[in-house]
Coordinates of C-alpha atoms in Angstrom, one line a residue:
Chain X
M300 CA -20.0 -13.2 -10.6
S301 CA -23.0 -11.3 -11.9
P302 CA -22.9 -7.5 -12.5
N303 CA -25.6 -7.0 -9.8
R304 CA -23.8 -9.0 -7.3
V305 CA -20.6 -7.0 -7.9
R306 CA -22.6 -3.6 -7.6
A307 CA -24.1 -4.9 -4.4
S308 CA -20.7 -5.9 -3.0
H309 CA -19.2 -2.6 -3.8
S310 CA -21.8 -0.3 -2.2
E311 CA -22.5 -2.4 1.0
I312 CA -19.8 -4.9 1.8
P313 CA -16.7 -3.6 3.4
A314 CA -13.5 -3.8 1.5
E315 CA -12.0 -6.9 3.2
T316 CA -15.2 -8.9 2.6
Q317 CA -14.9 -7.8 -1.1
L318 CA -11.3 -9.0 -1.3
L319 CA -12.3 -12.3 0.1
E320 CA -15.2 -12.7 -2.3
S321 CA -13.2 -11.7 -5.4
A322 CA -10.4 -14.1 -4.4
A323 CA -12.8 -16.9 -3.9
T324 CA -14.5 -16.3 -7.3
F325 CA -11.0 -16.3 -9.0
A326 CA -9.9 -19.4 -7.2
K327 CA -13.3 -21.2 -8.2
A328 CA -12.9 -20.0 -11.8
L329 CA -9.4 -21.2 -12.0
A330 CA -10.1 -24.5 -10.5
R331 CA -13.0 -24.9 -13.1
L332 CA -10.7 -24.0 -16.0
L333 CA -7.9 -26.2 -14.9
Q334 CA -10.3 -29.0 -14.6
S335 CA -11.9 -28.6 -17.9
M336 CA -8.4 -28.4 -19.7
F337 CA -6.6 -31.1 -17.8
G338 CA -9.4 -33.2 -16.5
K339 CA -8.1 -33.1 -12.9
E340 CA -10.2 -32.1 -9.9
L341 CA -9.0 -29.3 -7.9
N342 CA -10.5 -28.1 -4.6
P343 CA -10.2 -24.5 -3.7
A344 CA -9.6 -24.2 0.2
E345 CA -11.5 -21.6 2.0
T346 CA -10.3 -18.1 1.3
G347 CA -8.7 -16.0 4.2
L348 CA -6.9 -12.7 4.6
D349 CA -3.1 -12.8 4.8
E350 CA 0.1 -10.4 4.4
L351 CA 1.3 -10.6 0.9
G352 CA 4.9 -10.2 2.1
K353 CA 5.1 -13.8 3.1
Y354 CA 4.5 -15.1 -0.3
S355 CA 8.1 -15.4 -1.5
R356 CA 8.9 -19.0 -0.8
H357 CA 7.6 -20.7 -3.8
D358 CA 9.8 -21.2 -6.8
L359 CA 7.1 -20.4 -9.4
M360 CA 5.0 -17.2 -9.3
V361 CA 2.8 -15.8 -11.9
S362 CA 1.3 -12.6 -11.5
L363 CA -1.3 -10.5 -13.3
M364 CA -1.8 -6.8 -12.7
F365 CA -5.0 -5.2 -13.4
T366 CA -5.9 -1.5 -13.2
G367 CA -9.0 0.6 -13.8
S368 CA -11.9 0.4 -11.5
F369 CA -10.0 -2.4 -9.7
Y370 CA -6.5 -1.9 -9.1
G371 CA -4.4 -4.8 -7.7
E372 CA -2.8 -8.0 -8.5
F373 CA -3.6 -11.7 -8.7
I374 CA -0.8 -14.2 -8.0
L375 CA -0.5 -17.9 -8.6
S376 CA 2.4 -19.4 -6.6
A377 CA 3.3 -22.9 -6.7
N378 CA 6.3 -25.3 -6.5
L379 CA 7.6 -26.7 -9.9
Q380 CA 7.1 -30.4 -8.9
Q381 CA 3.5 -29.8 -8.0
V382 CA 2.6 -27.9 -11.0
Q383 CA 4.2 -30.6 -13.1
N384 CA 1.7 -32.9 -11.5
I385 CA -1.3 -30.8 -12.1
L386 CA -0.5 -29.8 -15.6
G387 CA 0.7 -33.2 -16.7
L388 CA 4.3 -31.9 -17.4
S389 CA 6.1 -35.0 -16.0
G390 CA 9.1 -35.9 -17.8
S391 CA 10.1 -32.4 -18.9
T392 CA 13.3 -31.1 -17.6
E393 CA 13.2 -28.4 -15.1
I394 CA 13.8 -25.6 -17.6
E395 CA 11.1 -26.9 -19.9
T396 CA 8.7 -27.2 -16.9
K397 CA 9.4 -23.8 -15.8
E398 CA 8.8 -22.3 -19.1
Q399 CA 5.6 -24.4 -19.8
A400 CA 4.2 -24.1 -16.4
A401 CA 4.8 -20.3 -16.5
D402 CA 3.2 -20.0 -20.0
I403 CA 0.1 -22.2 -18.9
L404 CA -0.4 -20.5 -15.7
S405 CA 0.1 -17.0 -17.2
E406 CA -2.5 -17.7 -19.8
L407 CA -4.9 -19.2 -17.4
L408 CA -4.7 -16.4 -15.1
N409 CA -5.2 -14.1 -18.1
I410 CA -8.4 -15.9 -19.0
V411 CA -9.7 -16.2 -15.5
A412 CA -9.2 -12.5 -14.8
G413 CA -10.8 -11.7 -18.2
E414 CA -13.8 -13.8 -17.4
C415 CA -14.1 -12.5 -13.7
F416 CA -13.8 -9.0 -14.8
S417 CA -15.7 -9.1 -18.0
D418 CA -19.0 -8.2 -16.1
L419 CA -17.3 -5.5 -14.3
I420 CA -15.8 -3.8 -17.5
N421 CA -19.3 -3.1 -18.7
E422 CA -20.6 -1.9 -15.4
K423 CA -17.5 0.1 -14.3
T424 CA -15.0 2.3 -15.9
K425 CA -12.3 0.6 -18.0
L426 CA -10.2 -2.2 -16.9
T427 CA -6.8 -2.9 -18.0
L428 CA -5.0 -6.3 -17.8
T429 CA -1.4 -6.0 -18.2
A430 CA 0.5 -9.1 -19.5
P431 CA 1.2 -11.8 -16.9
K432 CA 4.7 -11.7 -15.2
V433 CA 6.5 -14.8 -14.3
F434 CA 8.9 -15.0 -11.2
F435 CA 11.1 -17.8 -10.3
G436 CA 12.4 -18.1 -6.8
V437 CA 12.1 -15.5 -4.0
V438 CA 10.0 -12.5 -4.8
K439 CA 9.6 -9.8 -2.3
F440 CA 6.2 -8.1 -2.3
P441 CA 5.2 -5.1 -0.3
K442 CA 3.2 -6.0 3.0
I443 CA -0.3 -5.4 1.7
K444 CA -3.4 -7.2 3.0
A445 CA -4.3 -10.0 0.5
A446 CA -6.9 -12.8 0.3
K447 CA -5.3 -16.2 -0.1
T448 CA -6.9 -19.5 -1.1
T449 CA -5.3 -22.8 -2.2
L450 CA -6.1 -25.0 -5.1
N451 CA -5.5 -28.6 -3.7
F452 CA -5.1 -31.4 -6.2
E453 CA -5.9 -34.8 -4.6
G454 CA -3.9 -33.6 -1.5
T455 CA -0.6 -33.9 -3.4
A456 CA 0.0 -30.7 -5.3
A457 CA -1.2 -27.1 -4.4
I458 CA -1.3 -23.8 -6.1
D459 CA -1.6 -20.8 -3.9
C460 CA -3.9 -18.0 -5.4
V461 CA -3.4 -14.6 -3.7
L462 CA -5.5 -11.6 -4.7
Y463 CA -4.6 -8.1 -3.3
L464 CA -6.3 -5.0 -4.2
D465 CA -4.8 -1.5 -3.6
R466 CA -7.1 -0.5 -0.7
M467 CA -7.3 3.1 -1.9
K468 CA -8.4 2.2 -5.4
L469 CA -10.4 -0.8 -4.5
D470 CA -13.1 0.5 -6.5
I471 CA -14.8 3.8 -7.1
D472 CA -17.3 3.5 -4.4
T473 CA -15.0 2.3 -1.8
S474 CA -12.4 5.0 -2.6
Y475 CA -15.3 7.6 -2.6
R476 CA -16.4 6.3 0.9
S477 CA -12.8 6.2 2.2
A478 CA -12.3 9.7 0.8
L479 CA -15.5 10.8 2.5
G480 CA -14.1 9.1 5.7
E481 CA -10.8 11.0 5.4
L482 CA -12.6 14.1 4.7
G483 CA -14.4 13.7 7.8
V484 CA -11.2 13.4 9.8
V485 CA -9.7 16.5 8.2
N486 CA -12.8 18.3 8.7
S487 CA -12.9 17.5 12.4
D488 CA -9.2 18.6 12.6
L489 CA -10.1 21.8 10.9
M490 CA -12.9 22.3 13.4
D491 CA -10.4 21.8 16.2
A492 CA -8.1 24.2 14.6
L493 CA -11.0 26.8 14.2
D494 CA -11.9 26.3 17.8
K495 CA -8.4 26.9 18.9
L496 CA -8.2 29.9 16.6
Q497 CA -11.4 31.4 17.9
S498 CA -10.2 30.9 21.4
Q499 CA -6.9 32.6 20.5
Q500 CA -8.7 35.3 18.8
H501 CA -10.8 36.0 21.8
H502 CA -7.7 36.1 23.9
L503 CA -6.3 38.5 21.4
I504 CA -9.3 40.7 21.5
Q505 CA -9.3 40.6 25.3
A506 CA -5.6 41.4 25.3
E507 CA -6.1 44.2 22.9
K508 CA -8.8 45.6 24.9
M509 CA -6.5 45.4 28.0
V510 CA -3.8 47.2 26.0
A511 CA -6.2 49.7 24.9
L512 CA -7.5 50.3 28.4
G513 CA -3.8 50.6 29.5
T514 CA -3.2 53.4 27.1
M515 CA -6.6 54.9 28.0
A516 CA -5.7 54.6 31.7
A517 CA -3.8 57.9 31.8
G518 CA -6.7 59.8 30.2
V519 CA -9.2 58.0 32.5
A520 CA -7.1 58.7 35.5
H521 CA -7.2 62.4 34.5
E522 CA -10.9 62.3 34.1
I523 CA -11.4 60.6 37.5
N524 CA -8.8 62.9 39.1
T525 CA -10.7 66.0 38.0
P526 CA -14.1 65.1 39.8
L527 CA -12.1 63.6 42.6
S528 CA -10.3 67.0 43.2
T529 CA -13.7 68.5 42.9
I530 CA -14.8 66.2 45.7
I531 CA -11.7 66.8 47.8
M532 CA -12.2 70.5 47.4
A533 CA -15.8 70.4 48.4
E534 CA -15.0 68.3 51.3
Q535 CA -12.1 70.8 52.5
Q536 CA -14.5 73.6 52.0
M537 CA -17.1 71.8 54.2
K538 CA -14.5 71.2 56.9
E539 CA -13.3 74.7 56.9
A540 CA -17.0 76.0 57.1
L541 CA -17.9 73.7 59.8
A542 CA -14.5 74.6 61.7
T543 CA -15.3 78.2 61.3
G544 CA -19.1 78.0 61.8
Q545 CA -19.5 80.1 58.6
T546 CA -22.2 77.9 57.2
D547 CA -25.8 76.9 57.2
A548 CA -27.6 73.7 56.4
S549 CA -28.5 74.8 52.8
G550 CA -24.8 75.5 52.1
L551 CA -23.7 72.2 53.4
F552 CA -26.3 70.5 51.4
K553 CA -25.2 72.3 48.3
M554 CA -21.6 71.1 48.8
L555 CA -22.8 67.5 49.5
S556 CA -24.9 67.6 46.3
V557 CA -21.8 68.5 44.4
I558 CA -19.9 65.6 46.1
E559 CA -22.7 63.3 45.1
T560 CA -22.9 64.4 41.5
T561 CA -19.4 64.1 41.0
A562 CA -19.1 60.8 42.6
H563 CA -21.8 59.5 40.3
K564 CA -19.7 60.8 37.3
I565 CA -16.8 58.7 38.5
S566 CA -19.1 55.8 39.1
K567 CA -20.2 56.0 35.6
I568 CA -16.6 56.0 34.1
T569 CA -15.7 53.0 36.1
K570 CA -18.9 51.1 35.3
S571 CA -18.4 51.6 31.6
L572 CA -14.9 50.4 31.9
R573 CA -15.8 47.3 33.8
F574 CA -18.7 46.7 31.5
Y575 CA -16.2 46.8 28.5
A576 CA -13.9 44.4 30.1
S577 CA -16.5 41.8 31.0
D578 CA -16.4 38.4 29.4
T579 CA -19.8 37.1 28.5
R580 CA -18.4 34.5 26.0
G581 CA -19.6 31.5 27.9
E582 CA -23.2 32.7 27.9
A583 CA -25.6 30.0 26.4
F584 CA -28.1 30.6 23.7
E585 CA -31.6 30.6 24.8
I586 CA -35.0 31.2 23.3
K587 CA -36.1 34.6 24.6
N588 CA -38.8 37.0 23.7
L589 CA -37.4 40.1 22.2
E590 CA -39.5 42.5 24.3
F591 CA -38.2 40.7 27.5
V592 CA -34.7 41.5 26.4
V593 CA -35.4 45.0 25.5
Q594 CA -37.1 45.4 28.9
E595 CA -34.1 44.1 30.7
A596 CA -31.8 46.6 28.9
L597 CA -34.4 49.4 29.7
H598 CA -34.7 48.6 33.4
P599 CA -31.5 50.3 34.6
W600 CA -32.5 53.5 32.7
K601 CA -36.0 53.8 34.0
E602 CA -35.1 56.4 36.5
A603 CA -32.9 58.5 34.1
L604 CA -35.6 58.3 31.5
L605 CA -38.2 59.5 33.9
K606 CA -36.2 62.3 35.2
K607 CA -35.2 63.5 31.8
N608 CA -38.8 63.2 30.5
I609 CA -37.7 60.9 27.5
R610 CA -40.7 58.9 26.1
V611 CA -39.9 55.3 25.4
I612 CA -41.9 53.7 22.5
L613 CA -41.9 50.1 22.5
D614 CA -43.6 48.6 19.4
A615 CA -46.0 45.8 19.9
S616 CA -44.1 43.8 17.2
L617 CA -41.4 43.2 19.7
S618 CA -43.6 40.9 22.0
A619 CA -44.2 38.7 18.9
I620 CA -40.7 37.7 18.3
E621 CA -39.0 34.6 19.9
M622 CA -35.5 34.3 19.1
E623 CA -32.5 32.3 20.1
C624 CA -30.0 34.5 21.6
R625 CA -27.5 35.3 24.4
P626 CA -29.9 37.3 26.5
I627 CA -27.5 39.2 28.7
Q628 CA -25.2 40.1 25.8
L629 CA -28.1 41.2 23.7
A630 CA -29.4 43.3 26.4
Q631 CA -26.1 45.0 26.8
V632 CA -26.4 46.0 23.2
F633 CA -29.8 47.6 23.7
Y634 CA -28.4 49.0 27.1
D635 CA -25.6 50.7 25.1
L636 CA -28.0 52.0 22.3
I637 CA -30.4 53.4 25.0
N638 CA -27.6 55.0 26.8
N639 CA -26.5 56.7 23.4
S640 CA -30.0 57.8 22.7
I641 CA -30.5 59.3 26.3
Y642 CA -27.4 61.3 25.7
A643 CA -28.7 62.2 22.0
V644 CA -32.0 63.4 23.0
S645 CA -31.1 65.1 26.2
E646 CA -31.0 68.5 24.5
C647 CA -34.0 67.9 22.3
E648 CA -37.3 69.6 22.9
N649 CA -39.4 66.3 21.9
K650 CA -37.4 63.4 23.5
W651 CA -38.3 60.0 22.5
I652 CA -36.6 56.6 22.0
R653 CA -38.5 54.1 19.7
I654 CA -37.7 50.3 19.4
K655 CA -39.5 48.3 17.0
S656 CA -39.1 45.0 15.0
T657 CA -39.8 43.7 11.7
D658 CA -40.2 40.0 11.1
L659 CA -38.0 38.9 8.1
G660 CA -38.8 35.3 8.2
N661 CA -35.7 33.6 9.4
E662 CA -34.3 36.8 10.6
V663 CA -35.6 39.7 12.6
A664 CA -34.6 43.4 12.0
V665 CA -34.7 45.6 15.3
S666 CA -34.7 49.3 14.9
V667 CA -33.5 51.5 17.8
A668 CA -34.3 55.2 16.8
D669 CA -34.3 58.4 18.8
S670 CA -35.3 62.0 18.3
G671 CA -31.9 63.1 18.2
E672 CA -30.4 65.1 15.4
G673 CA -28.8 62.1 13.7
I674 CA -25.0 61.5 13.6
P675 CA -23.1 63.9 11.3
L676 CA -22.1 62.4 8.0
N677 CA -18.3 63.0 8.7
V678 CA -18.4 60.7 11.6
Q679 CA -20.8 58.0 10.5
S680 CA -18.0 55.8 9.3
K681 CA -16.5 56.0 12.7
V682 CA -19.2 55.3 15.0
F683 CA -18.3 51.6 15.3
D684 CA -14.6 52.2 15.8
P685 CA -13.4 51.3 19.3
F686 CA -13.0 54.6 21.4
F687 CA -14.7 56.8 19.1
T688 CA -17.2 58.8 20.8
T689 CA -19.0 62.2 20.3
K690 CA -19.7 62.5 24.0
K691 CA -17.8 64.7 26.4
F692 CA -14.9 63.3 28.0
G693 CA -16.0 61.3 30.9
E694 CA -19.5 60.6 29.6
G695 CA -18.5 57.7 27.3
I696 CA -15.4 56.0 26.4
G697 CA -16.6 55.2 22.8
L698 CA -16.8 51.3 23.1
G699 CA -20.5 50.9 23.2
L700 CA -21.0 50.4 19.4
S701 CA -18.0 48.4 18.8
H702 CA -18.8 46.1 21.6
A703 CA -22.3 45.9 20.2
R704 CA -21.0 45.0 16.8
G705 CA -18.9 42.2 18.4
I706 CA -22.1 40.8 20.3
L707 CA -24.1 41.1 17.1
S708 CA -21.3 39.2 15.1
G709 CA -21.3 36.4 17.8
H710 CA -25.1 36.1 17.0
G711 CA -24.5 35.7 13.4
G712 CA -26.1 39.4 12.8
T713 CA -25.2 42.8 12.1
I714 CA -25.7 46.3 13.2
E715 CA -26.0 49.2 10.9
L716 CA -26.3 52.9 11.3
M717 CA -29.2 54.3 9.0
G718 CA -27.2 57.1 7.7
Y719 CA -30.1 58.4 5.7
S720 CA -32.5 58.7 8.7
K721 CA -33.6 62.1 9.8
N722 CA -33.1 60.9 13.4
T723 CA -30.5 58.6 14.7
E724 CA -31.4 55.1 14.0
F725 CA -29.6 51.9 14.4
V726 CA -30.8 48.7 12.8
L727 CA -29.9 45.2 14.2
I728 CA -30.4 42.2 11.9
L729 CA -30.4 38.9 13.9
P730 CA -31.2 35.2 13.0
K731 CA -34.1 33.8 14.9
K732 CA -32.3 30.5 15.2
Q733 CA -28.6 29.9 15.6
K734 CA -26.8 27.4 13.5
Q735 CA -26.3 23.9 15.1
N736 CA -23.1 23.3 17.0
K737 CA -22.3 27.0 17.4
A738 CA -19.8 27.5 20.2
A739 CA -21.4 28.9 23.1
Chain G
M744 CA -8.8 -28.9 -45.8
A745 CA -9.3 -25.3 -44.6
K746 CA -6.1 -23.5 -43.7
I747 CA -5.9 -21.6 -40.3
L748 CA -3.1 -19.4 -39.0
I749 CA -3.1 -19.0 -35.3
C750 CA -1.5 -16.1 -33.5
D751 CA -0.9 -15.9 -29.6
D752 CA 2.0 -15.0 -27.4
S753 CA 1.3 -17.9 -25.3
R754 CA 2.7 -21.1 -26.5
F755 CA 0.2 -22.9 -24.3
M756 CA -2.8 -21.3 -26.1
L757 CA -1.2 -22.0 -29.4
T758 CA -0.9 -25.6 -28.6
L759 CA -4.4 -25.6 -27.4
F760 CA -5.8 -23.9 -30.5
E761 CA -3.8 -26.3 -32.7
K762 CA -5.0 -29.4 -30.9
G763 CA -8.6 -28.3 -30.9
L764 CA -8.5 -27.0 -34.6
R765 CA -6.9 -30.3 -35.8
E766 CA -9.6 -32.3 -33.9
A767 CA -12.3 -30.4 -35.8
G768 CA -10.6 -31.3 -39.0
L769 CA -8.9 -28.1 -39.8
D770 CA -5.4 -27.6 -40.8
V771 CA -3.1 -25.2 -38.8
V772 CA -0.6 -23.8 -41.4
G773 CA 1.1 -21.4 -39.1
K774 CA 1.6 -20.5 -35.4
A775 CA 2.8 -17.0 -34.7
A776 CA 3.9 -15.5 -31.3
D777 CA 3.2 -11.7 -32.2
G778 CA 1.6 -9.4 -34.8
L779 CA 4.8 -9.2 -36.8
E780 CA 5.1 -12.9 -37.1
C781 CA 1.6 -13.2 -38.0
L782 CA 1.9 -10.7 -40.9
A783 CA 5.0 -12.6 -42.2
L784 CA 3.2 -16.1 -42.0
Y785 CA 0.0 -14.7 -43.6
K786 CA 2.0 -13.8 -46.7
T787 CA 3.6 -17.2 -47.0
T788 CA 0.9 -19.5 -45.9
Q789 CA -2.2 -17.7 -47.3
P790 CA -4.6 -19.0 -44.8
D791 CA -8.4 -19.1 -45.0
L792 CA -8.8 -17.7 -41.5
V793 CA -6.8 -16.2 -38.7
L794 CA -7.3 -16.7 -35.0
L795 CA -5.6 -13.6 -33.7
D796 CA -5.0 -12.7 -30.0
I797 CA -5.2 -9.0 -29.0
T798 CA -2.6 -8.7 -26.1
M799 CA 0.7 -9.5 -27.6
P800 CA 4.3 -8.0 -27.5
N801 CA 5.9 -6.2 -30.6
M802 CA 2.7 -5.7 -32.4
D803 CA -0.7 -6.3 -30.9
G804 CA -3.8 -7.8 -32.3
R805 CA -5.4 -4.4 -33.3
D806 CA -2.5 -3.2 -35.2
C807 CA -1.9 -6.7 -36.8
L808 CA -5.7 -6.6 -37.8
K809 CA -5.3 -3.2 -39.6
E810 CA -2.2 -4.5 -41.4
L811 CA -3.9 -7.7 -42.3
I812 CA -6.8 -5.7 -43.9
K813 CA -4.4 -3.5 -45.7
L814 CA -2.7 -6.8 -47.2
D815 CA -6.0 -8.5 -48.0
P816 CA -9.3 -6.6 -47.6
A817 CA -11.2 -10.0 -47.6
V818 CA -9.2 -11.3 -44.8
Q819 CA -11.2 -13.4 -42.4
V820 CA -10.1 -12.7 -38.8
I821 CA -11.4 -13.9 -35.6
M822 CA -10.1 -11.9 -32.6
V823 CA -9.4 -14.0 -29.5
T824 CA -9.0 -12.3 -26.1
A825 CA -9.0 -13.2 -22.4
V826 CA -10.9 -9.9 -21.7
G827 CA -14.5 -9.8 -22.9
D828 CA -14.6 -6.0 -23.0
E829 CA -17.4 -5.0 -25.1
A830 CA -15.5 -1.7 -26.0
V831 CA -12.6 -3.7 -27.4
K832 CA -15.1 -6.1 -29.2
K833 CA -16.8 -3.2 -30.9
E834 CA -13.4 -1.6 -31.8
C835 CA -12.2 -4.9 -33.5
L836 CA -15.5 -5.5 -35.4
E837 CA -15.3 -1.9 -36.5
L838 CA -11.8 -2.3 -37.7
G839 CA -12.9 -5.3 -39.8
A840 CA -12.6 -8.5 -37.6
K841 CA -15.3 -11.1 -38.6
A842 CA -15.9 -12.3 -35.0
F843 CA -14.8 -12.1 -31.6
V844 CA -14.3 -15.2 -29.2
P845 CA -13.3 -14.9 -25.4
K846 CA -10.6 -17.3 -24.6
S847 CA -12.7 -18.8 -21.8
K848 CA -14.7 -20.3 -24.7
L849 CA -11.7 -22.1 -26.0
S850 CA -10.5 -23.5 -22.8
S851 CA -12.0 -26.9 -22.7
P852 CA -12.4 -29.5 -25.6
D853 CA -16.1 -29.3 -25.4
S854 CA -16.3 -25.5 -25.6
F855 CA -13.7 -25.3 -28.1
K856 CA -15.7 -27.6 -30.4
Q857 CA -18.7 -25.4 -29.9
A858 CA -16.9 -22.3 -30.7
V859 CA -15.5 -23.9 -33.8
A860 CA -19.0 -24.8 -35.0
E861 CA -20.6 -21.5 -34.2
T862 CA -17.9 -19.1 -35.2
V863 CA -15.1 -20.7 -37.2
L864 CA -17.0 -23.0 -39.7
P865 CA -19.5 -20.3 -40.9
L866 CA -16.8 -18.0 -41.6
L867 CA -14.8 -20.6 -43.6
K868 CA -18.0 -21.1 -45.5
N869 CA -18.2 -17.4 -46.4
S870 CA -14.6 -17.3 -47.2
R871 CA -14.9 -20.2 -49.6
E872 CA -18.0 -18.7 -51.2
S873 CA -16.4 -15.3 -51.6
K874 CA -13.4 -16.9 -53.2
A875 CA -15.5 -19.1 -55.4
S876 CA -17.4 -16.1 -56.7

C-alpha cells in the first residue's frame, strides 16, 4: 500500500471500495506474516462487504482499534482448534491455546496494522493504535458495514478477517465529502424553508394590505360618497330643471361636466386601490430596454401631461440600458413616480419631469426628478411609509412609494429620495442582471 | 557472549525475540512484560543492550527509556514497535534510543537475522568499545 495509492483511493474511490481495499491489504499482509513466521501457506479469500453484527459465533476474537485519520477496527475471528493447527499449538491445553493464540494473533494484528498504516501516518494526521483486545465466545458488535475476507489454510483451518471503518470518520477527505453532501441537503432544506417563508411573508403582506384597506374603507367610502352626492345632486338639479323647463343647453352641459369630473375622481380612487391590491408576484424577469419600460409607464399619462403642459425629458442614456427586470412591475414604479411628479409640478410655472440613467457597471441608477419644490424635510423620512401622502384626500392614498420600494426590493434594488435636491428627485438603483434561481 | 534484555507485553514477541537472538549467538538474560519489570531486570542483569517495545501496560517504552537513561546514561536501547510512525521514531531517538526497528522486520527468521546484523550487532560493538575505553 503505497502512500500515493492511498491518497488516490481517498480522493476518488467510494468509501465501500476503500473499505474493501483496506481489508484485502490487511488480509494479504497477515497471510504473508503468518506464512513467514510459521511456514504455512494461507490463502486470503476474496474480500466482500458484510454486516459486522453477524460475527459473534467464533470462540476466539482479537480486535485492534485504530483512531486518527482512520477510525475503525480490525478483527480476527477464528475457532481455537483451527488456530491451533495454523499456529502449531497442538498439544496445548484449551486454556494454554486460548492464551497463546490470543497473544500471537494480537501481536500479528498489531504488526500488520502498524505496517499497513505506516505509510498513512506520514501522509495523514496522527494514527493511534490501541492495544489489541481479546474476546472468547460470543461478542455482540454493532451492525456496521464491514469488509470481510477469510484466510484459508489448506482447506482445514480459517481465520476470518473483518475490517470496519467508522463511515463518518473514514478519512478526512471522505468525511469532508460527506459533510459537503450533508451540507447540500441541509441547504436545500433551508431553501425550501426560505421559499415557504417568502410565500408566507407575501401572504402576510397581502393580508396586511387587506387589513389596511379595510381600515381605510370607511375613509375611502366617505371620499367616494362626497363626489357621489355631488353627482346625485347634479343629477337631481338636472331633472328638476328639465321638469320645470328652467334650463338651456349650456346649463345642462355645465352640470354634465360636473358629473363627469366627479365621476373621474371616483374612478381615480378606485383605480389606485385596485392597483395597490394587484398581485404581480408571478411576473417573470425579462431583458428589457429601460426606455421601453419608462415609455410604457408614461403612456397612460400622455394626455394629462399634454393637458397640463408638462414637459417630459427622457435622457438618451435610457435607451442604452438593457436590464433584467419584471417590466410590468417596474413600469408601475415609474407610473407612480410620474403620477407624483404630475401632482407636484401642477402648480409650478415651469413644469417638467426628467428621467435619466447612469450606468454603474453591474447596476444602473435611474433618476426621476421634477420641477416641484421638493419634499419638506419634516416629511422626507415618511414618504415611503404606507398610506403616507401629502396629496389632498382622494387624490392619492399614499401607497405608491411603499409599493415602489417593495418592487425595487424584489429586483434586488433600492429607491431613495434625494433629500438634498433643490427639486424632487428619486433615484432607483437596480442590478442589470438578476441572481440565478431567483424566485419569479 | 553479549547479554540482551528484551521487553514486550506480548509473550509471543518475547519468544520470537528470544529464539531469533539465541540463533544469532546472543544471550537473552531477561524477559520483561512491561516498563517496570524492565527497569528491575536491567538493574539485576546489567545487559549490554535492551530491546524495548513502546506500547505496553503499566509503564510504556518511552517512560521506561527515560528511566533507563537516568539509571545509565550509556544504556544501549533499540526501540521496537508495530507502528513505524516517523514522529514516534524521532521522539525516541531524541530521548536517547540508539535505534528503532519496526516489528514487521522481526517477524520472520530471515528478516530477524538481517535486523540483528544491521542494528543489534553494530550497537553491541559500540557498547563494548565504550566500556573498554
